């Protein structure tokens, strides 16, 4: 979080102060300050902690949403090549399917998402970045339901 006094301090440093003779303050000086902020969210890989369902559960894929809120993400698991299962709040599960150009998933301790300004991660728009430097575009989200 940026300290509230930082922009004022930077602005004061950017404007040169010169001693002007009295009565000659007719000149105006303008300065512009731009602050850029970057947010990257790390999604942890789940390692046997409180699994929402037994590992032997078979999952059936249904059509999923186009976007999900980044605040709903709780963790992730690699279940099959070309996709990652996302565990959401309320023990809901989604499968993020990747485009065909994505190689084997090699995220060993999590992956990174850079959320857009709307606070969501969307298929066909956003990518998942691995710590190895690889990135895979999300092709679609699928809702996962346990098979009976």
CSV table of C-alpha atoms in Angstrom, one decimal:
chain,number,residue,atom,x,y,z
A,1,UNK,CA,0.0,0.0,0.0
A,2,UNK,CA,1.3,3.4,-0.9
A,3,UNK,CA,1.7,5.8,2.0
A,4,UNK,CA,-0.6,8.8,1.6
A,5,UNK,CA,2.2,11.3,2.0
A,6,UNK,CA,4.4,9.8,-0.7
A,7,UNK,CA,2.8,11.6,-3.7
A,8,UNK,CA,3.1,14.9,-2.0
A,9,UNK,CA,6.7,14.2,-1.1
A,10,UNK,CA,7.6,13.2,-4.6
A,11,UNK,CA,5.8,16.2,-6.1
A,12,UNK,CA,7.7,18.5,-3.8
A,13,UNK,CA,11.0,16.9,-4.9
A,14,UNK,CA,10.0,17.2,-8.6
A,15,UNK,CA,9.4,20.9,-8.5
A,16,UNK,CA,12.6,22.9,-8.3
A,17,UNK,CA,12.6,25.6,-5.7
A,18,UNK,CA,14.4,28.8,-6.6
A,19,UNK,CA,14.8,31.9,-4.7
A,20,UNK,CA,12.8,34.6,-6.5
A,21,UNK,CA,13.1,38.3,-5.9
A,22,UNK,CA,10.0,39.8,-4.2
A,23,UNK,CA,7.2,40.7,-6.5
A,24,UNK,CA,8.3,38.3,-9.3
A,25,UNK,CA,6.0,35.4,-8.5
A,26,UNK,CA,4.1,35.8,-11.8
A,27,UNK,CA,5.6,32.6,-13.3
A,28,UNK,CA,3.8,29.3,-12.8
A,29,UNK,CA,5.5,25.9,-12.7
A,30,UNK,CA,3.5,22.7,-13.2
A,31,UNK,CA,4.6,19.1,-12.5
A,32,UNK,CA,2.9,15.8,-13.1
A,33,UNK,CA,3.2,12.7,-11.0
A,34,UNK,CA,2.1,9.2,-12.1
A,35,UNK,CA,2.0,6.2,-9.8
A,36,UNK,CA,1.8,2.7,-11.2
A,37,UNK,CA,0.9,-0.2,-9.1
A,38,UNK,CA,1.3,-3.9,-10.0
A,39,UNK,CA,-0.5,-6.7,-8.2
A,40,UNK,CA,0.3,-10.4,-8.6
A,41,UNK,CA,-1.6,-13.1,-6.7
A,42,UNK,CA,0.1,-16.4,-5.9
A,43,UNK,CA,-2.3,-19.4,-5.7
A,44,UNK,CA,-0.9,-22.1,-3.5
A,45,UNK,CA,-0.8,-25.8,-4.5
A,46,UNK,CA,-2.8,-28.0,-2.1
A,47,UNK,CA,-0.7,-30.8,-0.6
A,48,UNK,CA,-3.0,-33.2,1.2
A,49,UNK,CA,-4.4,-30.5,3.5
A,50,UNK,CA,-8.1,-30.8,4.1
A,51,UNK,CA,-9.0,-32.1,0.7
A,52,UNK,CA,-12.7,-31.3,-0.1
A,53,UNK,CA,-13.3,-34.8,-1.5
A,54,UNK,CA,-11.4,-38.1,-1.5
A,55,UNK,CA,-8.7,-38.4,-4.2
A,56,UNK,CA,-10.5,-41.3,-5.8
A,57,UNK,CA,-13.5,-39.2,-6.6
A,58,UNK,CA,-14.3,-39.1,-10.3
A,59,UNK,CA,-15.4,-35.7,-11.5
A,60,UNK,CA,-17.8,-34.9,-14.3
A,61,UNK,CA,-17.3,-31.6,-16.2
A,62,UNK,CA,-20.2,-29.3,-16.9
A,63,UNK,CA,-20.2,-25.9,-18.7
A,64,UNK,CA,-18.6,-23.3,-16.5
A,65,UNK,CA,-18.6,-19.6,-16.2
A,66,UNK,CA,-16.5,-17.3,-18.4
A,67,UNK,CA,-15.0,-15.5,-15.4
A,68,UNK,CA,-14.4,-16.1,-11.7
A,69,UNK,CA,-13.7,-13.6,-8.9
A,70,UNK,CA,-10.1,-13.7,-7.8
A,71,UNK,CA,-11.3,-13.4,-4.1
A,72,UNK,CA,-13.0,-16.9,-4.5
A,73,UNK,CA,-9.8,-18.8,-5.1
A,74,UNK,CA,-8.6,-21.0,-2.3
A,75,UNK,CA,-6.1,-23.4,-3.9
A,76,UNK,CA,-5.3,-25.5,-6.9
A,77,UNK,CA,-4.4,-29.1,-7.9
A,78,UNK,CA,-3.0,-30.6,-11.0
A,79,UNK,CA,-5.4,-33.4,-12.0
A,80,UNK,CA,-4.6,-34.1,-15.7
A,81,UNK,CA,-2.4,-32.7,-18.4
A,82,UNK,CA,-3.6,-29.4,-19.9
A,83,UNK,CA,-5.6,-28.3,-17.0
A,84,UNK,CA,-5.6,-27.3,-13.3
A,85,UNK,CA,-8.4,-27.9,-10.8
A,86,UNK,CA,-9.2,-24.7,-8.8
A,87,UNK,CA,-10.7,-25.1,-5.3
A,88,UNK,CA,-13.0,-22.1,-4.6
A,89,UNK,CA,-14.7,-21.0,-1.4
A,90,UNK,CA,-17.5,-23.2,-0.3
A,91,UNK,CA,-15.6,-26.3,-1.5
A,92,UNK,CA,-16.7,-25.6,-5.1
A,93,UNK,CA,-14.4,-26.8,-7.9
A,94,UNK,CA,-13.6,-25.6,-11.3
A,95,UNK,CA,-11.3,-26.9,-13.9
A,96,UNK,CA,-9.2,-24.4,-15.9
A,97,UNK,CA,-8.6,-25.8,-19.3
A,98,UNK,CA,-5.6,-24.5,-21.2
A,99,UNK,CA,-5.1,-23.8,-24.9
A,100,UNK,CA,-3.4,-26.4,-27.1
A,101,UNK,CA,0.0,-24.5,-27.0
A,102,UNK,CA,0.5,-25.2,-23.3
A,103,UNK,CA,3.0,-27.9,-22.5
A,104,UNK,CA,3.1,-30.0,-19.4
A,105,UNK,CA,2.1,-28.2,-16.2
A,106,UNK,CA,5.1,-28.0,-14.0
A,107,UNK,CA,4.0,-25.8,-11.1
A,108,UNK,CA,5.7,-27.3,-8.0
A,109,UNK,CA,4.7,-24.8,-5.4
A,110,UNK,CA,1.9,-22.7,-6.9
A,111,UNK,CA,1.3,-20.4,-9.8
A,112,UNK,CA,0.7,-16.7,-10.4
A,113,UNK,CA,-2.3,-14.8,-11.6
A,114,UNK,CA,-2.4,-11.1,-12.5
A,115,UNK,CA,-6.0,-10.0,-12.0
A,116,UNK,CA,-7.4,-7.4,-14.3
A,117,UNK,CA,-8.9,-4.2,-13.0
A,118,UNK,CA,-12.3,-5.9,-12.6
A,119,UNK,CA,-10.9,-8.3,-10.0
A,120,UNK,CA,-11.7,-11.4,-12.1
A,121,UNK,CA,-9.9,-14.1,-14.0
A,122,UNK,CA,-11.5,-14.8,-17.4
A,123,UNK,CA,-11.2,-17.5,-20.0
A,124,UNK,CA,-9.8,-16.5,-23.4
A,125,UNK,CA,-8.3,-13.3,-21.7
A,126,UNK,CA,-6.0,-14.2,-18.8
A,127,UNK,CA,-3.0,-16.5,-18.4
A,128,UNK,CA,-1.6,-18.6,-15.6
A,129,UNK,CA,2.1,-18.1,-15.0
A,130,UNK,CA,4.3,-20.8,-13.5
A,131,UNK,CA,7.4,-20.1,-11.4
A,132,UNK,CA,9.5,-21.6,-14.2
A,133,UNK,CA,8.5,-18.7,-16.4
A,134,UNK,CA,6.0,-20.6,-18.6
A,135,UNK,CA,2.6,-19.2,-19.1
A,136,UNK,CA,-0.6,-20.8,-20.3
A,137,UNK,CA,-3.7,-19.1,-21.5
A,138,UNK,CA,-7.0,-20.2,-19.9
A,139,UNK,CA,-9.2,-21.6,-22.7
A,140,UNK,CA,-12.3,-22.4,-20.6
A,141,UNK,CA,-13.6,-23.0,-17.1
A,142,UNK,CA,-15.6,-26.2,-16.4
A,143,UNK,CA,-17.7,-26.8,-13.2
A,144,UNK,CA,-16.7,-30.1,-11.6
A,145,UNK,CA,-19.3,-32.3,-9.9
A,146,UNK,CA,-18.6,-35.7,-8.3
A,147,UNK,CA,-19.9,-38.6,-10.4
A,148,UNK,CA,-22.5,-40.7,-8.5
